[in-house]
Coordinates of C-alpha atoms and ligand atoms in Angstrom, one line a residue:
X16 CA 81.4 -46.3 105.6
X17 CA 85.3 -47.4 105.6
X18 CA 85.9 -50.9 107.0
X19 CA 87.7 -50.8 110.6
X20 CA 91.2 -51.9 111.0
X21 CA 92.8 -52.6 114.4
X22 CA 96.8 -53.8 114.5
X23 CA 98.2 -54.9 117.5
X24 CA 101.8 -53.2 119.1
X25 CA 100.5 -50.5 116.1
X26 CA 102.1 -47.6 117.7
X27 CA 106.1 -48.8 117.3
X28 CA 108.2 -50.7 114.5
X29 CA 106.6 -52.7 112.0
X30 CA 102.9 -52.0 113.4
X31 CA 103.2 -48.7 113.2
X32 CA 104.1 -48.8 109.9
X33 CA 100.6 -51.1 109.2
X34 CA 98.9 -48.8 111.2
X35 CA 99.5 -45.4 108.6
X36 CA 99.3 -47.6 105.5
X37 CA 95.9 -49.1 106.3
X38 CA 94.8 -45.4 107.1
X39 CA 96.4 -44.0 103.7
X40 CA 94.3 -47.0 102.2
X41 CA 91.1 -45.3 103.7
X42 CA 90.3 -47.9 106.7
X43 CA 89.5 -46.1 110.3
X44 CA 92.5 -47.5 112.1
X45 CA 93.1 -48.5 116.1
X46 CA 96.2 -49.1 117.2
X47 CA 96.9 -51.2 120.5
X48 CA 99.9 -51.0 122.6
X49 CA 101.2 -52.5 126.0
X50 CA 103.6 -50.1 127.6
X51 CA 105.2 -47.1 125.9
X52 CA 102.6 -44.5 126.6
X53 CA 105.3 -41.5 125.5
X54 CA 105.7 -43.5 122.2
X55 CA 102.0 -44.2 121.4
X56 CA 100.9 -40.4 122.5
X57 CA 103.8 -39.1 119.9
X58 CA 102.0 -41.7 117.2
X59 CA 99.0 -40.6 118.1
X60 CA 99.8 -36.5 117.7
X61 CA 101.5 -37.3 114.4
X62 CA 99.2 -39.6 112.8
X63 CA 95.6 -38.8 114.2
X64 CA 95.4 -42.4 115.0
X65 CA 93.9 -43.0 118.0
X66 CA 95.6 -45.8 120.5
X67 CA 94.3 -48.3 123.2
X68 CA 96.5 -49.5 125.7
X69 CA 96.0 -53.4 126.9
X70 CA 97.9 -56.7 127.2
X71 CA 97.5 -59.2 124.4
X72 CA 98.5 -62.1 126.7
X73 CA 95.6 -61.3 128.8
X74 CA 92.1 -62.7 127.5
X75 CA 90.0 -60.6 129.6
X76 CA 92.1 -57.0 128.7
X77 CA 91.8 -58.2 124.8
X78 CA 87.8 -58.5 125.3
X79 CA 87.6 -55.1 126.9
X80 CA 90.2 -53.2 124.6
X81 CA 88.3 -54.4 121.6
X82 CA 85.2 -52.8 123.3
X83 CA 86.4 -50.1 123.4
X84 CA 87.7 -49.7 119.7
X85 CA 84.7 -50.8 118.5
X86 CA 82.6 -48.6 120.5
X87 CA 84.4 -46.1 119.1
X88 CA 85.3 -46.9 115.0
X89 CA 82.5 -50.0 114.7
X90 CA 83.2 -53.6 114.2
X91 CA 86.4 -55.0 113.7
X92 CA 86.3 -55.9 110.0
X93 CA 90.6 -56.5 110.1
X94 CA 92.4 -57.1 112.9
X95 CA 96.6 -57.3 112.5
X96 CA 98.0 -59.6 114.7
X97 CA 101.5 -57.9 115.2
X98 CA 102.2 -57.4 118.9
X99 CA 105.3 -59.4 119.7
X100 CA 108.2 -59.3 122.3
X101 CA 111.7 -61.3 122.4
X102 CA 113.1 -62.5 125.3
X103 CA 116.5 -63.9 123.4
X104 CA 118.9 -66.1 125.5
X105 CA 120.3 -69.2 124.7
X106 CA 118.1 -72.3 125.8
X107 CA 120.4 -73.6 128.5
X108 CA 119.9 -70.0 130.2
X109 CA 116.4 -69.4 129.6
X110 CA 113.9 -69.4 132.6
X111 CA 111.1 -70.5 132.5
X112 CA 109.6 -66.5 132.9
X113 CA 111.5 -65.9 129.4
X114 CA 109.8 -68.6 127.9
X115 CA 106.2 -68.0 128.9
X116 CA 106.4 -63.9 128.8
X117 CA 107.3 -65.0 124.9
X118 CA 104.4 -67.5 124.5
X119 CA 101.9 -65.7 126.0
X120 CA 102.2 -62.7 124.3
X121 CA 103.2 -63.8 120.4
X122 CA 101.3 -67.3 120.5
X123 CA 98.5 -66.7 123.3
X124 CA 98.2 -62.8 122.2
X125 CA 97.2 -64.0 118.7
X126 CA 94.0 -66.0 120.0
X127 CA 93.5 -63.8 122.7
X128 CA 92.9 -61.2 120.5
X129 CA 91.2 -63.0 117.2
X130 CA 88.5 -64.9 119.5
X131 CA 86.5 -62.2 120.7
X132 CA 86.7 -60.5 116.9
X133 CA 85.7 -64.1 115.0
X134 CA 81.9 -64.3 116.2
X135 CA 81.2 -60.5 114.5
X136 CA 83.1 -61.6 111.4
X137 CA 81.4 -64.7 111.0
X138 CA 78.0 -62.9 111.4
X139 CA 78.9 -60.3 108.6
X140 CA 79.9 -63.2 106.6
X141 CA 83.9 -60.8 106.2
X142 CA 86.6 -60.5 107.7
X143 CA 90.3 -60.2 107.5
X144 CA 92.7 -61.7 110.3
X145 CA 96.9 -61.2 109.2
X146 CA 99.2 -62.6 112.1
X147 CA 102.8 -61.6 111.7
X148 CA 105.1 -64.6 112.0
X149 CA 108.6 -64.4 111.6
X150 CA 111.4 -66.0 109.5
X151 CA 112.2 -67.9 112.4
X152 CA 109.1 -69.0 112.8
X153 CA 110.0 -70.7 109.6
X154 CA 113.7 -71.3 110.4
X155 CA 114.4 -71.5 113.7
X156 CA 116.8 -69.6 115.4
X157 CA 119.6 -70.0 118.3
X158 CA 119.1 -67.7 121.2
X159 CA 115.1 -67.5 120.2
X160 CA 113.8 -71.3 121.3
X161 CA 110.6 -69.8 122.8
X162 CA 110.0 -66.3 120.1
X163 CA 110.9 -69.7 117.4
X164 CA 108.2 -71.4 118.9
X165 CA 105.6 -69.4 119.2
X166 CA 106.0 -67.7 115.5
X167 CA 105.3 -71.4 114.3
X168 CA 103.1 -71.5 116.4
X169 CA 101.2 -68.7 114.7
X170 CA 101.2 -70.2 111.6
X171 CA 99.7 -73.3 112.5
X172 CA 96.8 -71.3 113.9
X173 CA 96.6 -69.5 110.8
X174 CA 96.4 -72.6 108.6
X175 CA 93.5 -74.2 110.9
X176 CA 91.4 -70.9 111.0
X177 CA 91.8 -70.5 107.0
X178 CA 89.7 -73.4 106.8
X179 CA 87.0 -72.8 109.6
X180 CA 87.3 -69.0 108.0
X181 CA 86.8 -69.6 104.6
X182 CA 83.0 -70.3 104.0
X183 CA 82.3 -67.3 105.5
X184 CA 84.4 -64.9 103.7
X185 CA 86.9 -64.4 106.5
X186 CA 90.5 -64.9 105.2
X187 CA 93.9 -65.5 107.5
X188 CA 96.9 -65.2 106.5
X189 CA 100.5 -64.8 107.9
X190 CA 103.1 -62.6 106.8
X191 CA 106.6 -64.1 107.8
X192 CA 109.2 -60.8 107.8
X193 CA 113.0 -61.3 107.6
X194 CA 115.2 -58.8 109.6
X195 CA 113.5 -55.3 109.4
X196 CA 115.3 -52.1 110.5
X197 CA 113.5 -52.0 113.6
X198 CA 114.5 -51.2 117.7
X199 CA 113.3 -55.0 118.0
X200 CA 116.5 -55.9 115.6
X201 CA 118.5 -52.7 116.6
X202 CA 118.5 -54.6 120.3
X203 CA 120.9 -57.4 118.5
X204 CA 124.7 -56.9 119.5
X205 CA 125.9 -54.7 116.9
X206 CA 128.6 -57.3 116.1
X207 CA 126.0 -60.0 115.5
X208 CA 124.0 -57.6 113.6
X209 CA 126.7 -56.8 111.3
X210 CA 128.8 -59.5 111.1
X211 CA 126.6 -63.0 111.3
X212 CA 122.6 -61.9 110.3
X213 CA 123.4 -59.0 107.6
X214 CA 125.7 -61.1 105.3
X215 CA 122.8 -64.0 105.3
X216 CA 120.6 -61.2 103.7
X217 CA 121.1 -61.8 99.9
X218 CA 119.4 -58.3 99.4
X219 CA 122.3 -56.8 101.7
X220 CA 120.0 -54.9 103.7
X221 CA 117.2 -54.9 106.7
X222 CA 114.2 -54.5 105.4
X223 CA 111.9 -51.3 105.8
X224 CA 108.6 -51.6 108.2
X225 CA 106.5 -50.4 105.0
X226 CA 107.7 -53.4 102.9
X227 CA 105.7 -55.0 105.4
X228 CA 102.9 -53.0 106.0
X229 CA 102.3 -52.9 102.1
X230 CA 101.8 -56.8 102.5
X231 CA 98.8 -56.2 105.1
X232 CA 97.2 -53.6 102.7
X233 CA 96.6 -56.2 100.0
X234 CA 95.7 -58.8 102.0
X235 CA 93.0 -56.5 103.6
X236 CA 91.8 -55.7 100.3
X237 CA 89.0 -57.2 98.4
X238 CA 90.9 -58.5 95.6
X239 CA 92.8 -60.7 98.2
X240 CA 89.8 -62.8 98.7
X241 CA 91.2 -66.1 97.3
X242 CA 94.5 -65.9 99.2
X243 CA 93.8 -67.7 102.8
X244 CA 95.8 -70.1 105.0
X245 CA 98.8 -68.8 103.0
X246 CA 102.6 -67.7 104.5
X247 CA 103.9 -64.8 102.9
X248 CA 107.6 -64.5 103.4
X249 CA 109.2 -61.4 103.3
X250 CA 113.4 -61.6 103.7
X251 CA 115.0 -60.3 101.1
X252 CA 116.1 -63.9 100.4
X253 CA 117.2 -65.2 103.7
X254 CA 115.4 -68.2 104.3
X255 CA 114.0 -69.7 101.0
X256 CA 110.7 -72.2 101.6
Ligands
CAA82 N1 123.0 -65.8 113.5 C1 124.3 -66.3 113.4 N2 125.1 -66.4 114.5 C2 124.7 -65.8 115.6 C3 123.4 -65.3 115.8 C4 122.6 -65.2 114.6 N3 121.4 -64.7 114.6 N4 123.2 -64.9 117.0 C5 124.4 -65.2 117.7 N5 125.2 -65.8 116.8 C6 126.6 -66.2 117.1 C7 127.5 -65.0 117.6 O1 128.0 -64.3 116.5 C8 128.5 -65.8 118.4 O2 129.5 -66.4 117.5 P1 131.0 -66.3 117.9 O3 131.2 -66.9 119.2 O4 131.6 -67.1 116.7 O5 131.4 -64.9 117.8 C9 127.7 -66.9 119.1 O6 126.5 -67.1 118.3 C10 127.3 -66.6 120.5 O7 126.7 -65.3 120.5 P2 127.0 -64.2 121.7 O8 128.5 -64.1 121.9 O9 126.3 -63.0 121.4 O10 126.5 -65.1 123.0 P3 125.5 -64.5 124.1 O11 125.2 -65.7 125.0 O12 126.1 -63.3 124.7 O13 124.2 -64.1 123.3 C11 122.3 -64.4 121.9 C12 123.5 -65.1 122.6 C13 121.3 -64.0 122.9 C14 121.7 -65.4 121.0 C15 122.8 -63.1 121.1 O14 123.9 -63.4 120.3 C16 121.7 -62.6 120.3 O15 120.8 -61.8 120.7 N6 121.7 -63.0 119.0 C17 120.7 -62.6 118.0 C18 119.5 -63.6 118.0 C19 118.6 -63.1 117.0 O16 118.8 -63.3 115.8 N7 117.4 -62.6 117.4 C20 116.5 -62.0 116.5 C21 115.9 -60.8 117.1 S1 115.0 -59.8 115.9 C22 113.5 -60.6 115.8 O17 113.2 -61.5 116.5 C23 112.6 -60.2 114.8 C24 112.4 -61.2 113.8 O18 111.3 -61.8 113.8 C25 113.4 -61.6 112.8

C-alpha cells in the first residue's frame, strides 16, 4: 500500500507543486487549504487530488481535518508543512493583528498540525515531517518582522523534534526556499521585485515551485533516512549559510 502524504496550502504555489510530485512519486496525496475553494476545486479537477478545507492556526480544525484525510487515504505517514501567509509592512506600521495572523498560521500552523500526526508516527516507528521555512527565516527581512519570525521559528522546531524524532525513525527537516515565481512573490511591488530582490539572485531568476517540490520527494524517500534536523536552502545563491 503507498505511504500517505498530506501538504499543507497544497492546492496553490509551492504546495501545489509538492502536492503532484509526491503523487508522481506514487504516495496517495491530501492537500489542505484555507480559503480559495475556486482554486482548490480547479486542483482538484486537474490533478485527481482530493482537498480538505481547514485553518492551520486552529488546533481543533487541524485535529478534525486530519480525521478526515485519514479516514479517507490511512495514516499520515508525511505530512508537508507548507501553509503560510505574509502580512508585509514595515515594523513601525504593523498591528498587532498582522503580527499574530503571521504567527499563528506559519509558526502555530506547523505544531498545530504535526502534534496530532506525531503519536501515529511514533507508534509505526516512521514518519516524515518537512516544514517549509524561508530564506528569511534565515536572513531576515525588512517589511517581514513577524513572517521573519515565525520562519525561524520553524526551524527551531524542526531542530528540537529531529532529536525527539530520531529513535523512532521519524525524520524533520526544513526546506528554506529563496524567491519562487509564485502569487505570494508576484504580490511584491513590481519595482521592488525587479529592481532590489531579483539582482540579489546570483542565478538571475525566481525559482520554479518544482525546484522545491523535488526537495520534499527525497526527503520523503527512504534513502533520506540519515538526513534529520537539517535546513536545506534553496535560493539560487541569495543568502549563503
Ligand atoms: N529588498 C531590498 N529592498 C527592499 C525590499 C527588499 N525585499 N523591499 C523593499 N525594499 C526597499 C524599496 O525598494 C524602497 O527603497 P527606495 O526607497 O530606495 O526605493 C524601500 O525599501 C521602501 O519600500 P517601499 O517604497 O515599497 O515602502 P512601503 O512602505 O510602501 O512598503 C514593504 C514596504 C511592505 C516592505 C514593500 O516594499 C514590500 O512588500 N517589499 C517586499 C518585502 C519582501 O521581500 N517580501 C517577501 C515576500 S515573498 C515571501 O515572503 C516568500 C519567501 O519566503 C521568500
Amino acid at each position: 500500500m503507498s505511504r500517505v502524504a498530506l501538504v499543507t496550502g497544497g492546492s496553490r504555489g509551492i504546495g501545489a507543486a509538492i502536492s503532484v510530485a509526491l503523487k508522481a512519486a506514487g504516495y496517495s496525496v491530501a492537500a489542505n487549504y484555507a480559503g480559495n475553494d475556486a482554486a482548490a476545486e480547479a486542483f482538484r479537477a486537474e490533478t485527481g487530488i482530493p482537498v480538505h478545507k481547514w485553518d492551520v492556526s486552529d488546533y481543533e480544525a487541524c485535529v478534525a481535518g486530519i480525521g478526515r484525510v485519514e479516514a479517507d487515504l490511512g495514516s499520515v505517514d508525511v505530512l508537508v508543512n507548507n501553509a503560510g501567509i505574509t502580512r508585509d509592512t514595515m515594523f513601525h506600521k504593523m498591528t498587532p493583528d498582522q503580527w499574530r495572523a503571521v504567527i499563528d498560521t506559519n509558526l502555530s500552523g506547523v505544531f498545530n498540525m504535526t502534534h496530532p500526526v506525531w503519536p501515529g508516527m511514533r507508534n509505526r516507528n516512521f514518519g516524515r515531517v518537512v516544514n517549509i521555512s524561508s530564506i528569511n527565516g534565515q536572513k531576515g527581512q525588512m517589511g517581514q518582522v513577524n513572517y521573519s519570525a515565525a520562519k525561524a521559528g520553524d526551524l527551531g522546531f524542526t531542530k528540537a523534534l529531529a532529536q525527539e524524532g530520531a529513535a523512532r525513525g521519524i525524520t524533520v527537516n526544513a526546506i528554506c526556499p529563496g524567491y519562487i515565481g509564485t502569487e505570494m512573490v508576484r504580490a511584491i511591488p513590481e519595482k521592488v521585485l525587479n529592481e532590489r530582490i531579483i539582482p540579489q539572485i546570483p542565478v538571475g531568476r525566481l525559482g520554479e515551485p518544482e525546484e522545491i517540490a523535488r526537495i520534499v520527494v527525497f526527503l520523503a524517500s527512504d534513502e533520506a533516512g540519515f538526513i534529520t534536523g537539517s535546513t536545506i536552502s534553496a535560493n539560487g545563491g541569495q543568502f549563503v549559510v
